[in-house]
Amino acid sequence: MKQVVDSSVREAVEQAVALALKHGVSGVSASFGRNRGISVEWRDGRLDRVEDSTERGVALGLYVADRYSGHSTSDLRPEALDRFVADAVARTRLLEVDPYRQLTDPALYQGRAEIDLDLYDAAFEQREATARREEAQALEEAVRQEASDLDIISVTASVGDQVSEGMQIRSNGFEGESLQTGFSRWISMTIKDAQGRKLVGSDGSTRCHLSDLKSIGAIARRAAERARNQRDAVHIPTGQYRVIVENRVMPQLLNPLLSPLSGSTLQQKHSLWLDRVGTKIASPLLTLYDNPHIPRGLGASLWDSDGIATKRRPLIIEGVLQTYLIDQYYARKMGVQPTGEDLGDLEWTLGEGDVNHLAAAIGDGLLINRFLGGNSNPTTGEISKGCAGHVVRNGRICEPFVEANFADNLEHLFERLTLLGADAEPEGTAHCPSCVFDAVQVSGH
Amino acid sequence: MGLEGWQWFGAFGVDEALCRDALGCALSRGADFAELFFEHSIQNALGLEDGAVNRAASSVSLGVGVRAVFGDQTGYAFTADLSRDAVLGAARSAALIAEGSAKMPPLAFVSRKLQNFYPVDRAWSEVPVSEQMPLLSRLEAVAMGYDPRIVKTRASFSTGEQRVMVVDSEGHVAYDLRPMTRAMVGCTAEQGGRRESYTANIASRQGVAFLSDARLVGLAEKAAKRTLFLFDASPAPAGVMPIVLGAGASGILLHEAIGHGMEADFNRKGVSVYADKMDQRIAPPGVTIVDDGTWISGRGSINCDDEGVESQRTVLVEDGILRSYMHDKISARHYGVKPTGNGRRESFRDPPLPRMRNTLLLNGPCSPEDIIRSVDKGIYAESFLNGQVMIGAGDFTFYIKTGYMIEGGRLTRPIKDTNIIGNGPEVLKQTDMVGNDFQFDEGGWTCGKDGQSVPVSLGMPTVRVAQMTVGGVGGAA
């Protein structure tokens, strides 16, 4: 396994730092990254699209006499880069003073965990040129087999791999290298039901290692099942329901809950969680840890975007908020210690079973497995989203419903979290289980 | 600097011979068509927070995307390295989509003559930062001075210049220089221990002239006024009811309910709800919808699309009848029609797709007052945050940030933070009153599709939809 990035990456970053210092900055954070990606899309029995990408770029954070600005460019021609940095420094000098803009305290760089996060898979370089095409074709064939009872209009399968390598240097002592691969498989099928509605069933998987991807068969089964289960949907009456939110779509409720914890929303006073650390913001069932050190995790990193060494930390324990997510700039502004703005992979205290178990537990209600659009108010917590899923009756998941709306207030909603499943979603970084909320307002027809 | 003054090939560090060779590589395995999309974009931003203009950002994006088209199959490769080896390498990768005999690249290139739909008197590159900073201070002063309950104001503006050069295997070269100016003000207010916040923004393909003092004052006052409005507002009641969409920003309804479903790629694949509806009635008489890339300085306007096809005003729905989809070159060939100039992409990193530009519903006969008066109990939607659509089923949503209840034909209680859901074809059928007060919206709308974001705009007069589902709280309406 490769341990470090190519020496040319280090040279590119060191050149960027030298250029910034030449133009008179007092401090600089410079990073260079490059990315190679290959993807294949297979649609309705033949190759539809092949993409091959080669990307590179430099990003700079410039500190000039208590002033700061951030810049990025993919134009690395020497004269252009020199002119770009000179202009950027000149612009920075004209800004108003911001005494809180300083490079991260070097003490916070210390204590970096010595863990192999195992984010690079040599399979990227070892794959045969035809492998992605064959895999995409196999995905389509598998889903057509799984969905042979359905009226299929179109199937698109995609397979993509990429490798990214980069390095960051901060002029007060930080160095960090990263080398990471990513592999993905995705399938989307459109079918027609008896009412003539065109319904989409999809599923996919994205991982750092090829061997960790969900199997072709499992993806195909899930996509076909999702399309099949939407057929002949009904409208539901407006009312208050016990609602199961499926693990896969739970991040659409969790993200609005967590985003007002950021330093910028708190310092700018538009967070509903102002002055709430140490207080109850959710049901005692909600215990959540941020763990950026899970090997092969899509959220894994040994340092955050300020260069601060990361560690596993509690976010919410038994419903009580443990920490804000404050970067080093807003920490200075607020006169507190930085807690780090970035989240890695999340760990939940799980409950029992999957959506079928939860359906049996609630008896009657709704299972929401799709959200559509909507938004939330980070200052007051109001949230309203389109939704679809299934009616739950007598403990069983029954007919699908569509064209409904879910509305609540985030704080009160998570107080009414009454059950969790054990089915933590392996994809992504939030790893939510399916969750049950009581007395949710859902409007229908 | 205008189109004529910019040395396009030289600025990208390439020449016609390299382009010819790259197209030759892209055609080397029998592709029907190939193109090179060169892009050089510069974006600058300035920000104000806590009373000081103390943040700036810039980005430069340079690269080329090479596309080879074989039937309706696409080979695409891009590189940020414009050296000869890198460009030819990308072209060879794109060529792999095809299987056949090599075709010859053109011997010479002819420039497309294009109209300029975004004249700029003074570009931002000619304006020193010291002259830009007071614009932000002005925004803050107006917002903070609006009411003592406003406790925080954030303001920013960003300016951009995207230069594109599209060179294709049919021997055409098209150049476009696309300006963009966008300004934002966010306010937080406190009242009786409660807090509310609201962010307003405007955008246009203009230069310095766009941020006139009147426009800055209007933007800051709108942000402050709507922040305070939220103290008196509450989410709408839940249930099915008539919706009156205010003129201008309600065009998000068009974008989500109708626009995406009329992008031709979804239709040629048969997955759009409008796939088999050409020349059929899909809306009541009086409903005419256009996608207009030629609106002067519109955020979604383009002189040519990202395939080099000249922009146009495309009539999608004429008096209720579906007349055209929005096409790129691939879909146009599939349907045997001319491309409509809708082939757009976020950057050189992306292949073009049929995308909206400025999507507009034209005026009807009704006065906005009559439309509101016609509703006994319903919702008046004033400002919006976002929307989304499921292309196949046609179900779509949009999120109302501010609005009013309509009771007894009058605007009454303020409402906020309410999502609305509907089905595109059903909503079109139920669009039963169209106003005569068309407004083009100056909001900074950005449309996402297939992982790509492009600037768009929208506009419409006041409209009544007979019934939609309101995602409010409380009992049924």
Coordinates of C-alpha atoms in Angstrom, one line a residue, chain B residues 171-431:
Chain B
G171 CA -15.6 23.5 -38.4
H172 CA -17.3 25.9 -36.1
V173 CA -15.8 28.0 -33.3
A174 CA -18.0 29.9 -30.9
Y175 CA -16.8 32.3 -28.2
D176 CA -18.7 33.6 -25.2
L177 CA -17.7 35.9 -22.4
R178 CA -20.3 35.5 -19.6
P179 CA -20.3 38.1 -16.8
M180 CA -22.1 37.5 -13.5
T181 CA -22.7 39.7 -10.5
R182 CA -24.4 38.3 -7.4
A183 CA -25.1 40.1 -4.1
M184 CA -26.4 38.7 -0.8
V185 CA -27.6 40.2 2.5
G186 CA -28.5 38.1 5.5
C187 CA -30.1 39.6 8.7
T188 CA -30.7 38.3 12.1
A189 CA -33.2 40.0 14.4
E190 CA -34.2 39.6 18.0
Q191 CA -37.6 40.4 19.6
G192 CA -38.8 39.4 23.0
G193 CA -36.3 36.6 23.4
R194 CA -37.0 35.2 19.9
R195 CA -34.7 35.3 16.9
E196 CA -35.4 35.1 13.2
S197 CA -33.1 35.3 10.2
Y198 CA -33.6 35.8 6.4
T199 CA -31.2 36.0 3.5
A200 CA -32.0 37.8 0.2
N201 CA -29.9 37.8 -2.9
I202 CA -29.9 39.1 -6.5
A203 CA -27.9 38.2 -9.5
S204 CA -27.5 39.2 -13.1
R205 CA -25.2 39.0 -16.1
Q206 CA -24.1 42.6 -15.7
G207 CA -21.0 44.4 -14.5
V208 CA -20.7 47.2 -12.0
A209 CA -23.9 48.9 -13.2
F210 CA -26.0 46.1 -11.7
L211 CA -25.2 47.1 -8.1
S212 CA -26.8 50.6 -8.3
D213 CA -27.5 52.4 -5.1
A214 CA -31.2 51.9 -5.6
R215 CA -30.8 48.2 -6.1
L216 CA -28.5 47.9 -3.0
V217 CA -31.0 49.7 -0.9
G218 CA -33.8 47.6 -2.2
L219 CA -32.0 44.4 -1.4
A220 CA -31.0 45.4 2.1
E221 CA -34.5 46.6 2.9
K222 CA -36.0 43.4 1.6
A223 CA -33.7 41.3 3.8
A224 CA -34.5 43.4 6.9
K225 CA -38.2 43.7 6.2
R226 CA -38.7 39.9 5.6
T227 CA -36.6 39.1 8.7
L228 CA -39.0 41.1 10.9
F229 CA -42.0 39.7 9.0
L230 CA -41.1 36.3 10.3
F231 CA -41.8 37.3 13.9
D232 CA -45.5 37.7 13.0
A233 CA -45.6 34.6 10.8
S234 CA -46.2 31.0 11.6
P235 CA -46.3 27.8 9.4
A236 CA -49.4 27.5 7.2
P237 CA -52.1 25.0 8.1
A238 CA -51.8 21.5 6.6
G239 CA -54.0 20.2 3.9
V240 CA -55.2 20.7 0.3
M241 CA -56.1 24.2 -0.7
P242 CA -55.9 26.8 -3.5
I243 CA -52.5 28.5 -3.9
V244 CA -51.9 31.9 -5.3
L245 CA -48.4 32.3 -6.6
G246 CA -47.1 35.9 -6.5
A247 CA -45.5 37.4 -9.6
G248 CA -41.7 36.8 -10.2
A249 CA -40.0 34.3 -7.9
S250 CA -43.0 31.9 -8.1
G251 CA -41.4 30.9 -11.4
I252 CA -39.8 28.2 -9.3
L253 CA -43.1 26.4 -9.9
L254 CA -42.4 26.4 -13.7
H255 CA -38.9 25.3 -13.1
E256 CA -39.8 22.3 -11.0
A257 CA -43.3 21.3 -12.1
I258 CA -42.7 21.7 -15.8
G259 CA -39.2 22.8 -16.8
H260 CA -37.2 19.7 -15.9
G261 CA -39.7 17.3 -17.4
M262 CA -39.3 19.2 -20.7
E263 CA -35.6 18.7 -20.9
A264 CA -35.2 16.5 -23.9
D265 CA -32.8 13.9 -22.5
F266 CA -35.4 12.7 -20.1
N267 CA -37.9 12.5 -22.9
R268 CA -35.7 10.6 -25.4
K269 CA -35.0 8.1 -22.7
G270 CA -38.8 7.9 -22.1
V271 CA -38.5 8.6 -18.4
S272 CA -40.2 12.0 -18.3
V273 CA -43.9 12.5 -17.5
Y274 CA -44.1 14.6 -20.7
A275 CA -42.4 11.9 -22.9
D276 CA -45.5 11.2 -25.1
K277 CA -47.3 14.5 -24.9
M278 CA -45.9 16.5 -27.8
D279 CA -48.5 18.7 -29.5
Q280 CA -51.1 17.6 -26.9
R281 CA -52.9 19.9 -24.5
I282 CA -51.1 19.9 -21.1
A283 CA -52.4 23.1 -19.7
P284 CA -55.5 25.3 -20.0
P285 CA -55.7 27.8 -22.9
G286 CA -53.9 31.0 -21.9
V287 CA -50.9 29.2 -20.5
T288 CA -47.8 30.0 -22.6
I289 CA -44.3 29.0 -21.3
V290 CA -41.0 29.9 -22.9
D291 CA -37.4 29.1 -22.0
D292 CA -35.6 32.3 -23.1
G293 CA -31.8 32.4 -23.3
T294 CA -31.9 35.9 -24.9
W295 CA -33.4 37.9 -22.0
I296 CA -31.1 40.9 -21.7
S297 CA -28.7 40.4 -18.8
G298 CA -30.8 37.5 -17.4
R299 CA -28.9 35.2 -15.0
G300 CA -29.7 32.3 -17.2
S301 CA -29.0 34.0 -20.5
I302 CA -26.3 32.8 -22.8
N303 CA -25.0 34.1 -26.2
C304 CA -24.4 30.5 -27.2
D305 CA -24.8 27.3 -25.3
D306 CA -21.9 25.1 -24.3
E307 CA -22.1 23.2 -27.5
G308 CA -21.6 26.4 -29.4
V309 CA -25.2 26.7 -30.6
E310 CA -26.6 30.2 -30.7
S311 CA -29.1 31.0 -27.9
Q312 CA -32.8 31.5 -28.6
R313 CA -36.2 31.9 -27.1
T314 CA -37.9 28.5 -27.2
V315 CA -41.7 28.2 -26.9
L316 CA -42.3 25.1 -24.8
V317 CA -46.1 25.4 -24.2
E318 CA -48.2 27.6 -26.5
D319 CA -51.7 28.4 -25.3
G320 CA -51.7 25.2 -23.3
I321 CA -50.2 22.9 -26.1
L322 CA -46.8 21.3 -25.7
R323 CA -44.7 22.6 -28.6
S324 CA -41.1 21.8 -27.9
Y325 CA -38.7 20.2 -25.5
M326 CA -35.3 21.8 -24.6
H327 CA -32.7 20.2 -26.8
D328 CA -29.0 19.6 -26.9
K329 CA -27.4 18.3 -30.1
I330 CA -27.9 14.6 -29.2
S331 CA -31.6 15.0 -28.4
A332 CA -32.2 17.2 -31.4
R333 CA -30.7 14.6 -33.7
H334 CA -32.8 11.9 -31.9
Y335 CA -36.0 13.9 -32.6
G336 CA -35.0 15.2 -36.0
V337 CA -35.2 18.9 -35.0
K338 CA -32.7 21.7 -34.6
P339 CA -31.0 22.1 -31.3
T340 CA -32.6 24.9 -29.2
G341 CA -29.4 26.2 -27.5
N342 CA -30.1 24.4 -24.2
G343 CA -26.9 22.3 -24.1
R344 CA -25.3 23.6 -21.0
R345 CA -22.7 22.4 -18.5
E346 CA -21.3 23.6 -15.2
S347 CA -17.7 23.7 -16.4
F348 CA -15.1 22.0 -18.6
R349 CA -15.3 19.1 -16.2
D350 CA -18.8 18.2 -17.3
P351 CA -20.4 17.0 -20.6
P352 CA -23.3 19.2 -21.8
L353 CA -27.0 18.3 -21.0
P354 CA -30.3 19.9 -21.9
R355 CA -30.8 22.6 -19.2
M356 CA -33.1 25.5 -18.6
R357 CA -32.0 29.1 -19.1
N358 CA -34.6 31.7 -18.1
T359 CA -38.0 29.9 -17.8
L360 CA -41.0 32.2 -18.1
L361 CA -44.8 32.0 -18.0
L362 CA -46.2 34.8 -20.1
N363 CA -49.0 37.2 -19.1
G364 CA -52.6 36.2 -19.0
P365 CA -55.8 38.3 -18.7
C366 CA -56.5 38.5 -14.9
S367 CA -55.6 41.3 -12.5
P368 CA -53.7 40.1 -9.4
E369 CA -56.3 41.6 -7.2
D370 CA -59.1 39.6 -8.9
I371 CA -57.0 36.4 -8.5
I372 CA -56.6 37.0 -4.7
R373 CA -60.3 38.0 -4.4
S374 CA -61.3 34.7 -6.0
V375 CA -59.9 32.6 -3.2
D376 CA -62.0 32.0 -0.1
K377 CA -59.4 30.1 1.9
G378 CA -55.9 29.4 0.6
I379 CA -52.3 30.5 0.6
Y380 CA -50.5 33.4 -1.1
A381 CA -46.8 32.5 -1.8
E382 CA -44.4 35.4 -1.8
S383 CA -40.8 34.2 -1.5
F384 CA -39.1 30.8 -1.9
L385 CA -36.0 29.0 -1.0
N386 CA -35.8 25.9 -3.2
G387 CA -37.6 23.2 -5.0
Q388 CA -37.2 19.6 -6.4
V389 CA -38.9 17.3 -8.8
M390 CA -39.2 13.6 -9.5
I391 CA -39.0 13.6 -13.3
G392 CA -40.9 10.4 -14.0
A393 CA -43.9 10.7 -11.7
G394 CA -43.9 14.5 -12.0
D395 CA -44.3 15.0 -8.3
F396 CA -42.5 18.2 -7.2
T397 CA -42.1 20.5 -4.2
F398 CA -41.2 24.1 -3.5
Y399 CA -40.5 25.7 -0.2
I400 CA -42.3 28.9 0.7
K401 CA -40.2 31.2 3.0
T402 CA -42.8 33.9 3.3
G403 CA -46.4 34.4 2.4
Y404 CA -49.9 35.0 3.6
M405 CA -53.1 33.2 4.3
I406 CA -55.9 34.2 2.0
E407 CA -59.3 34.3 3.8
G408 CA -62.5 35.7 2.3
G409 CA -60.5 37.0 -0.7
R410 CA -58.1 39.0 1.3
L411 CA -54.5 38.6 2.5
T412 CA -54.5 38.0 6.2
R413 CA -52.2 36.1 8.6
P414 CA -48.4 36.0 7.6
I415 CA -47.0 32.5 7.0
K416 CA -43.5 31.1 6.8
D417 CA -41.4 28.0 6.3
T418 CA -44.0 25.8 4.5
N419 CA -43.4 23.2 1.8
I420 CA -45.9 22.7 -1.0
I421 CA -46.1 19.5 -2.9
G422 CA -47.9 18.8 -6.2
N423 CA -47.9 16.8 -9.4
G424 CA -46.6 18.7 -12.4
P425 CA -49.2 17.7 -15.0
E426 CA -52.0 18.0 -12.5
V427 CA -50.9 21.5 -11.4
L428 CA -50.6 22.6 -15.0
K429 CA -54.2 21.5 -15.5
Q430 CA -55.3 23.3 -12.4
T431 CA -53.6 26.6 -13.3

